[in-house]
Short mmCIF file of C-alpha atoms and ligand atoms in Angstrom, two decimals:
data_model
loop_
_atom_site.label_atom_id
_atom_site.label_comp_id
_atom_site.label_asym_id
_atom_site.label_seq_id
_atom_site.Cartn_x
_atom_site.Cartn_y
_atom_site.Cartn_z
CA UNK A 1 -7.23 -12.20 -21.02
CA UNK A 2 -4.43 -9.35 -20.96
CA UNK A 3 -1.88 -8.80 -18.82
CA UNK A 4 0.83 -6.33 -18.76
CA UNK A 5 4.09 -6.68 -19.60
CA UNK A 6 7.54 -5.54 -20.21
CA UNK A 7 9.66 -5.85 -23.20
CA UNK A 8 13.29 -6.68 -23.92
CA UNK A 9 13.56 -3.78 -25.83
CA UNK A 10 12.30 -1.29 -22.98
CA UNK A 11 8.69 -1.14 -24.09
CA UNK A 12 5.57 -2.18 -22.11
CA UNK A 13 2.94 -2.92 -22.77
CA UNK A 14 -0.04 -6.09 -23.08
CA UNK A 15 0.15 -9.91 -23.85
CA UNK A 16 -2.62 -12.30 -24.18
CA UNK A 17 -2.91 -15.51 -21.48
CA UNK A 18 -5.62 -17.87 -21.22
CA UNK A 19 -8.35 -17.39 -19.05
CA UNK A 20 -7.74 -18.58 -15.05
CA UNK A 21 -10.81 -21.08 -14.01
CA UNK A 22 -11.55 -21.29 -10.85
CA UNK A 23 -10.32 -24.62 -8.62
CA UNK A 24 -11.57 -25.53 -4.93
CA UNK A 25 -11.06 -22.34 -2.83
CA UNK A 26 -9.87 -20.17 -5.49
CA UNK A 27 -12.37 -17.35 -6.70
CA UNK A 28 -11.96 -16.23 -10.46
CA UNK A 29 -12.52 -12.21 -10.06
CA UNK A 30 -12.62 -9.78 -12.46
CA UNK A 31 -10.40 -6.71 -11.94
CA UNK A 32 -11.39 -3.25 -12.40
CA UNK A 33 -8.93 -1.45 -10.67
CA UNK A 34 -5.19 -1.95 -10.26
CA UNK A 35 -3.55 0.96 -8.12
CA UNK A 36 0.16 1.02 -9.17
CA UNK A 37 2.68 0.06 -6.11
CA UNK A 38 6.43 0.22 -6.88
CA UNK A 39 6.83 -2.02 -10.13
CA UNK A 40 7.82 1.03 -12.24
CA UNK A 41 11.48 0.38 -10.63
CA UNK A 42 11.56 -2.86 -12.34
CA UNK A 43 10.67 -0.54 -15.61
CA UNK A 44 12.82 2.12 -14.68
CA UNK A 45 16.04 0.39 -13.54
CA UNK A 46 16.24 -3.23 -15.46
CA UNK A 47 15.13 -1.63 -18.89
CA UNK A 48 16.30 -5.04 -21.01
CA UNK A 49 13.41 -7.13 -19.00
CA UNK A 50 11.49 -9.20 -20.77
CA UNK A 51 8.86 -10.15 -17.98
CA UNK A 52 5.10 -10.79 -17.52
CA UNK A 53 3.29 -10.70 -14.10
CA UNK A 54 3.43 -7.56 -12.34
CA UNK A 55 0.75 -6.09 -9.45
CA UNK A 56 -0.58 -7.13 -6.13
CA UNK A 57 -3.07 -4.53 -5.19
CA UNK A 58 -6.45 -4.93 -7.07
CA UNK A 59 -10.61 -4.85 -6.73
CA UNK A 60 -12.70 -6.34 -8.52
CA UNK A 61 -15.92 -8.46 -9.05
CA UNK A 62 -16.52 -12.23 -8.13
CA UNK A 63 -17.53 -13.85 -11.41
CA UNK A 64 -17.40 -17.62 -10.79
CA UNK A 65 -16.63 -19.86 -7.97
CA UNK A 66 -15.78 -23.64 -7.91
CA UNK A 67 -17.53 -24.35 -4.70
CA UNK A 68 -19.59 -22.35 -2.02
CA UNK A 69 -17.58 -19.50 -0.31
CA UNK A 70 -16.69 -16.82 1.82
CA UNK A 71 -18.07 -14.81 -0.97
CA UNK A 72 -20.74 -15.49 -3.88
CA UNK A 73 -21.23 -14.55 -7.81
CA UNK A 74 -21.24 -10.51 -7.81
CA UNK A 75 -19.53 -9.12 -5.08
CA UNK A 76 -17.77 -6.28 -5.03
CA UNK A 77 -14.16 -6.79 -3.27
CA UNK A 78 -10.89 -5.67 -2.19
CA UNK A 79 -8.26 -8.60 -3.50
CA UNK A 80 -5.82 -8.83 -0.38
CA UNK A 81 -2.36 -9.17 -1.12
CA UNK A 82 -0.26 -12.56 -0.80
CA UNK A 83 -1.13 -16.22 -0.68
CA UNK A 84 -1.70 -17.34 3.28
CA UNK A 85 -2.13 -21.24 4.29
CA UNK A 86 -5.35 -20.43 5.61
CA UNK A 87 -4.85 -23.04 8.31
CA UNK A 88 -1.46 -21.45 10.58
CA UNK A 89 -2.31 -19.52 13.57
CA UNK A 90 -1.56 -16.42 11.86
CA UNK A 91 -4.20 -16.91 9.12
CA UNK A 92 -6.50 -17.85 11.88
CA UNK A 93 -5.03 -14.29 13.47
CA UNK A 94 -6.01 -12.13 10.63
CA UNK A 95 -1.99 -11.99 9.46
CA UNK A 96 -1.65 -13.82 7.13
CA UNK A 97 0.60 -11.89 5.54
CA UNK A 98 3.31 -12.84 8.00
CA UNK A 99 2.49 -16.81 7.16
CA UNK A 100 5.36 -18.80 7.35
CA UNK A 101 3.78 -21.62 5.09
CA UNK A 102 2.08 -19.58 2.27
CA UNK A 103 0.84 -20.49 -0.65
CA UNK A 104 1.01 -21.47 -4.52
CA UNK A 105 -1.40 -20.98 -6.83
CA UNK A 106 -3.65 -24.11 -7.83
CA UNK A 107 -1.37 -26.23 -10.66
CA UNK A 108 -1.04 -24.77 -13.99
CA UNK A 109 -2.24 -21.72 -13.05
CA UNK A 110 -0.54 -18.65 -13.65
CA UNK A 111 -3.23 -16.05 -12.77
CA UNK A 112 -1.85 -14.18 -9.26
CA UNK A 113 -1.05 -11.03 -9.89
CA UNK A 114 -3.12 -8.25 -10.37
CA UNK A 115 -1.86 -5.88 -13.92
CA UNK A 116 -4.52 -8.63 -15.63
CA UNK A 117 -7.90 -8.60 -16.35
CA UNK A 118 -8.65 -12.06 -14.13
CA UNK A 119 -7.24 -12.90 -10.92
CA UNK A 120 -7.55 -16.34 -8.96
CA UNK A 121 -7.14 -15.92 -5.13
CA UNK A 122 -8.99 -17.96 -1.87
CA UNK A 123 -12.44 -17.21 -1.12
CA UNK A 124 -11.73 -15.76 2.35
CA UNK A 125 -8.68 -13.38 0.43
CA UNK A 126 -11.32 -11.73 -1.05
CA UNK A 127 -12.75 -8.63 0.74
CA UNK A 128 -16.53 -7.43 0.06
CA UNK A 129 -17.24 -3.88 -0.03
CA UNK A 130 -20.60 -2.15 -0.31
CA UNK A 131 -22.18 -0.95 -3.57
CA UNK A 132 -21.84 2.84 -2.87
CA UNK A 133 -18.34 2.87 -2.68
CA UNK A 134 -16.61 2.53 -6.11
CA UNK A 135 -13.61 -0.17 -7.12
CA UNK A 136 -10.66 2.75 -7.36
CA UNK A 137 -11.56 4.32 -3.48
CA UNK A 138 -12.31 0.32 -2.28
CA UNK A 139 -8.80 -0.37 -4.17
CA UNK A 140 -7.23 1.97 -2.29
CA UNK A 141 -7.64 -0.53 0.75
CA UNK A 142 -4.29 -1.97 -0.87
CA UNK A 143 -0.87 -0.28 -0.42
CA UNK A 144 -2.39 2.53 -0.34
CA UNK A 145 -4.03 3.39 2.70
CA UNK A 146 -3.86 -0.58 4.84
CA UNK A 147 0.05 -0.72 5.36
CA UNK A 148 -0.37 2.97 7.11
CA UNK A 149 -3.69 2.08 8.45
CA UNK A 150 -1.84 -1.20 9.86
CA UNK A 151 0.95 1.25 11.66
CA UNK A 152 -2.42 3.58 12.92
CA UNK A 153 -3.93 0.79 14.43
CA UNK A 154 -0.60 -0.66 16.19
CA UNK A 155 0.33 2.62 17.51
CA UNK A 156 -3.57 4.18 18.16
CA UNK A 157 -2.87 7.58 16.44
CA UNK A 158 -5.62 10.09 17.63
CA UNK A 159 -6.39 13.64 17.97
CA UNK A 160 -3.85 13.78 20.76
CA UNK A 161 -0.92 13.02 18.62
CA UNK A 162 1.68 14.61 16.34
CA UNK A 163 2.76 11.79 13.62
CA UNK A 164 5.82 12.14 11.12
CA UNK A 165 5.72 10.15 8.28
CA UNK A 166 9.10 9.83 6.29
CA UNK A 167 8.96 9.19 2.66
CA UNK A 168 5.63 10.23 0.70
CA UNK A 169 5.58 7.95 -1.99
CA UNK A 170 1.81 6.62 -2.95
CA UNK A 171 2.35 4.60 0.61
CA UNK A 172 3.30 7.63 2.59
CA UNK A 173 0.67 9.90 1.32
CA UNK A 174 -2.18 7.50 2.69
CA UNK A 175 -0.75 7.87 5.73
CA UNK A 176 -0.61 11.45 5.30
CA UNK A 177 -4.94 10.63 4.77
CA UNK A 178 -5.19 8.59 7.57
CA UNK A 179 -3.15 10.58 10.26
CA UNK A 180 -5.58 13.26 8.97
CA UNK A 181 -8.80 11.59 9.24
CA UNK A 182 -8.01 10.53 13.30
CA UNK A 183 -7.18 14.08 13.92
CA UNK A 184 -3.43 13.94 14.42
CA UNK A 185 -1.21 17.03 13.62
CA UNK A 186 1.09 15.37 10.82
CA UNK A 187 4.63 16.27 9.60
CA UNK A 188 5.80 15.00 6.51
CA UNK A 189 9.50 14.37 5.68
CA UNK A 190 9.95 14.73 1.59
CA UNK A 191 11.72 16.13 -0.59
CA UNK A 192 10.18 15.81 -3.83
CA UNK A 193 8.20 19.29 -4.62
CA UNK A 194 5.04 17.25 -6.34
CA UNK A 195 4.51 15.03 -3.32
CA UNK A 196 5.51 17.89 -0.86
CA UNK A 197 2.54 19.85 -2.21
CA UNK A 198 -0.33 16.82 -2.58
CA UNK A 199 0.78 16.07 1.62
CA UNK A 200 0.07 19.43 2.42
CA UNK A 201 -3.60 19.43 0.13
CA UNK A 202 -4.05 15.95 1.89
CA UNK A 203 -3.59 17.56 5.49
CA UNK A 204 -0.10 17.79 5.93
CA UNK A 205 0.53 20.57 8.45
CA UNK A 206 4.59 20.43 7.61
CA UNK A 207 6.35 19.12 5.12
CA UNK A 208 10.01 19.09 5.93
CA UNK A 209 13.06 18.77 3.00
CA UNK A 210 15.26 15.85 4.07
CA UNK A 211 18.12 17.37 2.53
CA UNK A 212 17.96 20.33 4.43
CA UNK A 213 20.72 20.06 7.20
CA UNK A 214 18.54 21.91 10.26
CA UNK A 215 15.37 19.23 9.90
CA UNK A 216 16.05 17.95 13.22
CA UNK A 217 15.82 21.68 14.54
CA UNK A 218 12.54 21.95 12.59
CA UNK A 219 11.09 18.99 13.93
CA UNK A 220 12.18 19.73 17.63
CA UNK A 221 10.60 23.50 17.31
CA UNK A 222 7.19 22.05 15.71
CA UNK A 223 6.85 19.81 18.55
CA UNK A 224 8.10 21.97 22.07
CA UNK A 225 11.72 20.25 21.84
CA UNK A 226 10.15 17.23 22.71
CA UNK A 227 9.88 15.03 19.81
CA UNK A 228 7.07 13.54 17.79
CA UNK A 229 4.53 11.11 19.43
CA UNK A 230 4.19 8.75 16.93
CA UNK A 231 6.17 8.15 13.44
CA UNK A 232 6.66 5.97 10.60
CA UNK A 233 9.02 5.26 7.78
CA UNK A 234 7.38 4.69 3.76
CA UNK A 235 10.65 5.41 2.11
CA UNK A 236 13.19 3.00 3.00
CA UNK A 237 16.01 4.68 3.39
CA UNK A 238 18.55 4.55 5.92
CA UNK A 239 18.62 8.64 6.66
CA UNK A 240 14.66 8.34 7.32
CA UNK A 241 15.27 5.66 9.92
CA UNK A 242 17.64 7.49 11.44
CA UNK A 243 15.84 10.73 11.46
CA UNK A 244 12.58 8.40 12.53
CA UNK A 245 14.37 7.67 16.07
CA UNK A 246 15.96 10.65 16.32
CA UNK A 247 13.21 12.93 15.98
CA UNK A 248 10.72 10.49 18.58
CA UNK A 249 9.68 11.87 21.94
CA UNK A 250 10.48 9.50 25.05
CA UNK A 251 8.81 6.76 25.21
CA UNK A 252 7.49 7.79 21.25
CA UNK A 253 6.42 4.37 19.00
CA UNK A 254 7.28 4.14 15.52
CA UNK A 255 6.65 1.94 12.30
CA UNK A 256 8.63 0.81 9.80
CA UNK A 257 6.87 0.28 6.69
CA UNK A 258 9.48 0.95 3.64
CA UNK A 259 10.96 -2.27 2.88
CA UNK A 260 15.00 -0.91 3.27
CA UNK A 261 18.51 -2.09 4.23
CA UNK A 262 20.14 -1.92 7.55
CA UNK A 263 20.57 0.74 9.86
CA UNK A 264 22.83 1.22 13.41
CA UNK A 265 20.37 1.15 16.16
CA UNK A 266 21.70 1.97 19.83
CA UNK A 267 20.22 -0.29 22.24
CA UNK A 268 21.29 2.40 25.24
CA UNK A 269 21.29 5.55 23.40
CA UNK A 270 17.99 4.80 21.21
CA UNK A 271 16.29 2.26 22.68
CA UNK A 272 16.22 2.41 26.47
CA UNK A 273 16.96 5.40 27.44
CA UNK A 274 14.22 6.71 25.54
CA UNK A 275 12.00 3.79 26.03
CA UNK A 276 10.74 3.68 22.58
CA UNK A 277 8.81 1.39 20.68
CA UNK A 278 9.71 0.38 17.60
CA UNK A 279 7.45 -2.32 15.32
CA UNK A 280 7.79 -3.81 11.47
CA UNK A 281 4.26 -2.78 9.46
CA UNK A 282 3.95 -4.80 6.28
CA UNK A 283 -0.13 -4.55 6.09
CA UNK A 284 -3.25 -4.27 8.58
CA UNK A 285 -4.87 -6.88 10.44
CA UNK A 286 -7.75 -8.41 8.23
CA UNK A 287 -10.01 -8.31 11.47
CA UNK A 288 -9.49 -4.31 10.40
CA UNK A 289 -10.73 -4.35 7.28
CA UNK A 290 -14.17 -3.21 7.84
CA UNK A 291 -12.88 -0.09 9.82
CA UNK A 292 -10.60 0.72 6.88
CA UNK A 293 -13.65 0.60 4.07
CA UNK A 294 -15.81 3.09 6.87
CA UNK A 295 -12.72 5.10 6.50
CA UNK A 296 -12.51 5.13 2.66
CA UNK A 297 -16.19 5.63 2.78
CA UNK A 298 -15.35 8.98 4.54
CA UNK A 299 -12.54 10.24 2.47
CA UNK A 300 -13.83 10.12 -0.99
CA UNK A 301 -12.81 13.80 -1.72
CA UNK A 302 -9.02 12.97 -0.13
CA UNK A 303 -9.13 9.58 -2.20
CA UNK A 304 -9.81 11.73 -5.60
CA UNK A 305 -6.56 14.22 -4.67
CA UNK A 306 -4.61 11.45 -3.56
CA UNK A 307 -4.91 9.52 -6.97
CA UNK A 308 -3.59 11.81 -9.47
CA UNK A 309 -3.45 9.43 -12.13
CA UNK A 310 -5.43 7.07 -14.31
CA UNK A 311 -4.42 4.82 -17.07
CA UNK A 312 -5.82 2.23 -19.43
CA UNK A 313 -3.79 -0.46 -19.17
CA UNK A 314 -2.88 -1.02 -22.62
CA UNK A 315 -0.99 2.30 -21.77
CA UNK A 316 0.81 0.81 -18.62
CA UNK A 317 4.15 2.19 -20.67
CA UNK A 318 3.30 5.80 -19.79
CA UNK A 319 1.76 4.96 -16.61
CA UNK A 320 5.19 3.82 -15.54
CA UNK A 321 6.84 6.57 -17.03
CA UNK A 322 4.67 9.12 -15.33
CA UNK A 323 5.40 6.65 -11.81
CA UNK A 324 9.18 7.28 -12.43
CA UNK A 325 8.78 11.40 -12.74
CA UNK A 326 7.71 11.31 -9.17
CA UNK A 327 5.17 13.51 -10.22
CA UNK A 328 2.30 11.15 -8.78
CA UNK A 329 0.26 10.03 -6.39
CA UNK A 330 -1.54 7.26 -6.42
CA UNK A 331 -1.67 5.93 -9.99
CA UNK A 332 -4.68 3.33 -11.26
CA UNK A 333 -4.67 1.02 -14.24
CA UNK A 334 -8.29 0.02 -15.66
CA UNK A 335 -7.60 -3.43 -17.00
CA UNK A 336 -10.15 -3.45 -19.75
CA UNK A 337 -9.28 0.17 -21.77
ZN1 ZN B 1 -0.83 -19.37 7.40
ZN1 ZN B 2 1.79 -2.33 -2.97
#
């Protein structure tokens, strides 16, 4: 099979690797959509990297099984991200992403990541999805609308709320879909001028330049000098955290989904005198999932705006190129072109 990789010399591009087989629990499936997370920094920023392996958002088809499953030859489904134990109560929980055991792939295989034509992962990883729905709006059940849907869920966003989500990356701007499709009034914090624009086609009622020294005053005016009800972080960054709990109402939640550094946080002056609450998103409850396909299912149009890219994966150079622009949405590789 191929997978993508990048080249000492600063090239990308494909490599051939043998075939996964399937083993026990672990499903062979055949990718046909790989939406693009945040490897293009490894392509942008560590240019003499000769590596292979790259993805972990994918769906696919199940082509062959070891032993009877969760799923069976020819479903369609949504390959979930990480390797739980299966067995801890988390995995029992639906978290498995927060498993403090994990995983490793069956011996000798290599097959876990998703810029590949095959993938290996455990039967009950594997999410089915119906027919009418196709494998890049199902895929989209990856980074990028579940770690925002995850934050929806914990926090209940509605029609009641105004949400601000800081950093609009192809994370951010699902949540810029999602906050939309519950009915919430939605600020967006960015200050790229592609992304600005896409939040505001996606539903965006603001979009706010971080750089701009008065945001705070913007915020406060769009929301009665009150604050935002809701809010969550996709970029990361320090100044987003810090605008996150500045700009939240009393008693306001918030999510932090950018993976980032550390920030000060005022247990008086933030925390309790303000009676927030303030939770770390990674994903969504699996439990969740079939909400989040009815959702997709209902979105189609957004989904189509929100990817603004697709790419063969023999081209994954200029996908990654195009990634590191910031002049993109969600991007999608098709294994097989
Ligand atoms: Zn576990
Ligand atoms: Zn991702």
């Amino acid at each position: 099979m191929k997978v993508a990789a990048m080249f000492a010399d600063g090239s990308a591009g494909t490599v051939d690797r043998p075939d996964p087989q399937p083993i026990d629990d672990f499903v062979l499936v055949k990718i046909h959509s790989v939406p693009m997370c945040t490897e293009y920094k490894g392509f942008k920023n560590e240019r003499d990297l000769d590596a292979v392996g790259f993805g972990h958002e994918a769906a696919g088809e199940v082509v062959e099984l070891a032993q009877p499953g969760h799923v069976k030859v020819g479903d369609r489904v949504v390959v979930q991200p990480q390797l739980g134990c299966g067995r801890c109560w988390l995995c029992l929980d639906g978290e498995h992403i927060h498993c403090q055991n994990g995983r490793r792939l069956p011996e000798g295989q290599t097959a876990g990541q998703t810029y590949a034509q095959y993938i290996l992962k455990p039967d009950w990883l594997l999410s089915p999805f119906p027919e009418d729905i196709s494998y890049d709006h199902a895929s989209m059940a990856c980074c990028g609308l579940g770690p925002t849907f995850g934050a929806m869920q914990k926090m209940n966003v509605n029609a009641l709320d105004t949400v601000m989500i800081t950093g609009l990356g192809p994370v951010g701007l699902g949540g810029v879909v999602n906050a939309h499709y519950r009915g919430a009034r939605v600020i967006a914090v960015e200050s790229q001028p592609f992304r600005a624009k896409l939040a505001l086609e996606l539903g965006a009622t603001a979009v706010f330049d971080p750089t701009n020294e008065h945001i705070q005053d913007q915020i406060m005016d769009l929301t009665g000098g009150l604050g935002v009800d809701k809010a969550m972080d996709c970029s990361g960054a320090s100044a987003a955290h810090r605008l996150m709990v500045e700009s939240l109402r009393r008693k306001g939640q918030a999510c932090f989904i950018g993976q980032g550094g550390d920030f000060p946080l005022g247990a008086s002056r933030d925390m309790i005198s303000k009676g927030i609450g303030l939770h770390g998103i990674w994903h969504y409850n699996l439990s969740h999932f079939p909400a989040l396909i009815k959702v997709i299912g209902q979105v189609e149009g957004q989904l189509d705006k929100f990817i603004t890219h697709r790419f063969g994966m023999s081209r994954v150079e200029e996908a990654w190129k195009q990634q590191s622009t910031g002049d993109a949405g969600k991007v999608v590789l098709d294994p097989w072109a």
